[in-house]
Amino acid sequence: MTRQSGQWRGKSFIQGGRKVVRDALYMPALVAMRFNPDLKAKYQAMIKAGKPPKVALTALMRKLIELANALIKANRNWVIKEA
């Protein structure tokens, strides 16, 4: 949620969605931020662009949901990308 009115810009904060899902994805997003090269790069890019760390972490949580949905839809398993 972004608090803004006209020229005034307030801080953004995380609200909405299902709290149980947010709680369940928080720790996996932290691990992905540290150890998954693609998600780590995405997180660092968002931080470099000036996003607050919690907002960047929430974006990774959404990315994990999208990735899981894509894997389920394609009936595939997760495969580690070889360098």
Short mmCIF file of C-alpha atoms in Angstrom, two decimals:
data_model
loop_
_atom_site.label_atom_id
_atom_site.label_comp_id
_atom_site.label_asym_id
_atom_site.label_seq_id
_atom_site.Cartn_x
_atom_site.Cartn_y
_atom_site.Cartn_z
CA MET A 1 0.00 0.00 0.00
CA THR A 2 1.32 3.41 -0.88
CA ARG A 3 0.22 6.44 1.12
CA GLN A 4 0.10 9.43 -1.19
CA SER A 5 -2.06 12.45 -1.93
CA GLY A 6 -1.28 14.93 -4.68
CA GLN A 7 2.37 15.94 -4.33
CA TRP A 8 2.75 14.33 -0.88
CA ARG A 9 4.36 10.88 -0.85
CA GLY A 10 4.28 8.80 2.32
CA LYS A 11 5.96 5.53 3.13
CA SER A 12 4.76 2.32 1.55
CA PHE A 13 3.77 -0.54 3.77
CA ILE A 14 2.75 -4.15 3.27
CA GLN A 15 -0.91 -4.94 3.78
CA GLY A 16 -3.58 -7.04 2.17
CA GLY A 17 -3.57 -10.55 0.86
CA ARG A 18 -3.64 -13.62 3.04
CA LYS A 19 -1.56 -13.32 6.20
CA VAL A 20 -1.10 -17.09 6.47
CA VAL A 21 0.45 -17.19 2.99
CA ARG A 22 2.66 -14.15 3.71
CA ASP A 23 3.84 -15.76 6.95
CA ALA A 24 4.56 -19.06 5.19
CA LEU A 25 6.58 -17.41 2.40
CA TYR A 26 8.67 -15.03 4.52
CA MET A 27 11.42 -17.49 5.50
CA PRO A 28 11.68 -19.14 2.05
CA ALA A 29 12.04 -15.68 0.53
CA LEU A 30 14.88 -14.87 2.95
CA VAL A 31 16.66 -18.10 2.00
CA ALA A 32 16.09 -17.45 -1.72
CA MET A 33 17.46 -13.92 -1.30
CA ARG A 34 20.70 -15.32 0.11
CA PHE A 35 21.26 -18.50 -1.91
CA ASN A 36 19.33 -18.39 -5.22
CA PRO A 37 21.50 -16.44 -7.72
CA ASP A 38 18.57 -15.21 -9.86
CA LEU A 39 16.43 -14.06 -6.94
CA LYS A 40 19.46 -12.60 -5.17
CA ALA A 41 20.20 -10.47 -8.25
CA LYS A 42 16.57 -9.33 -8.40
CA TYR A 43 16.63 -8.40 -4.71
CA GLN A 44 19.91 -6.47 -5.08
CA ALA A 45 18.54 -4.61 -8.12
CA MET A 46 15.47 -3.52 -6.17
CA ILE A 47 17.58 -2.37 -3.22
CA LYS A 48 19.87 -0.47 -5.59
CA ALA A 49 16.78 1.18 -7.12
CA GLY A 50 15.89 2.52 -3.67
CA LYS A 51 13.22 0.05 -2.57
CA PRO A 52 13.01 -0.67 1.17
CA PRO A 53 14.30 -4.16 2.07
CA LYS A 54 10.89 -5.43 3.22
CA VAL A 55 9.27 -4.32 -0.04
CA ALA A 56 11.99 -6.08 -2.04
CA LEU A 57 11.54 -9.20 0.09
CA THR A 58 7.79 -9.11 -0.52
CA ALA A 59 8.45 -8.95 -4.26
CA LEU A 60 10.56 -12.12 -3.90
CA MET A 61 7.68 -13.76 -2.04
CA ARG A 62 5.41 -13.02 -5.00
CA LYS A 63 8.09 -14.31 -7.39
CA LEU A 64 8.21 -17.60 -5.44
CA ILE A 65 4.43 -17.96 -5.78
CA GLU A 66 4.63 -17.30 -9.52
CA LEU A 67 7.44 -19.83 -9.87
CA ALA A 68 5.55 -22.48 -7.91
CA ASN A 69 2.40 -21.91 -9.98
CA ALA A 70 4.37 -22.22 -13.23
CA LEU A 71 6.00 -25.47 -12.08
CA ILE A 72 2.67 -26.96 -11.03
CA LYS A 73 0.96 -25.89 -14.25
CA ALA A 74 3.71 -27.45 -16.38
CA ASN A 75 3.86 -30.54 -14.12
CA ARG A 76 7.62 -30.02 -13.63
CA ASN A 77 9.99 -30.34 -10.72
CA TRP A 78 12.48 -27.70 -9.65
CA VAL A 79 15.85 -28.15 -11.36
CA ILE A 80 18.97 -26.32 -10.22
CA LYS A 81 20.43 -24.25 -13.04
CA GLU A 82 23.98 -25.39 -13.86
CA ALA A 83 26.51 -22.60 -14.27
#
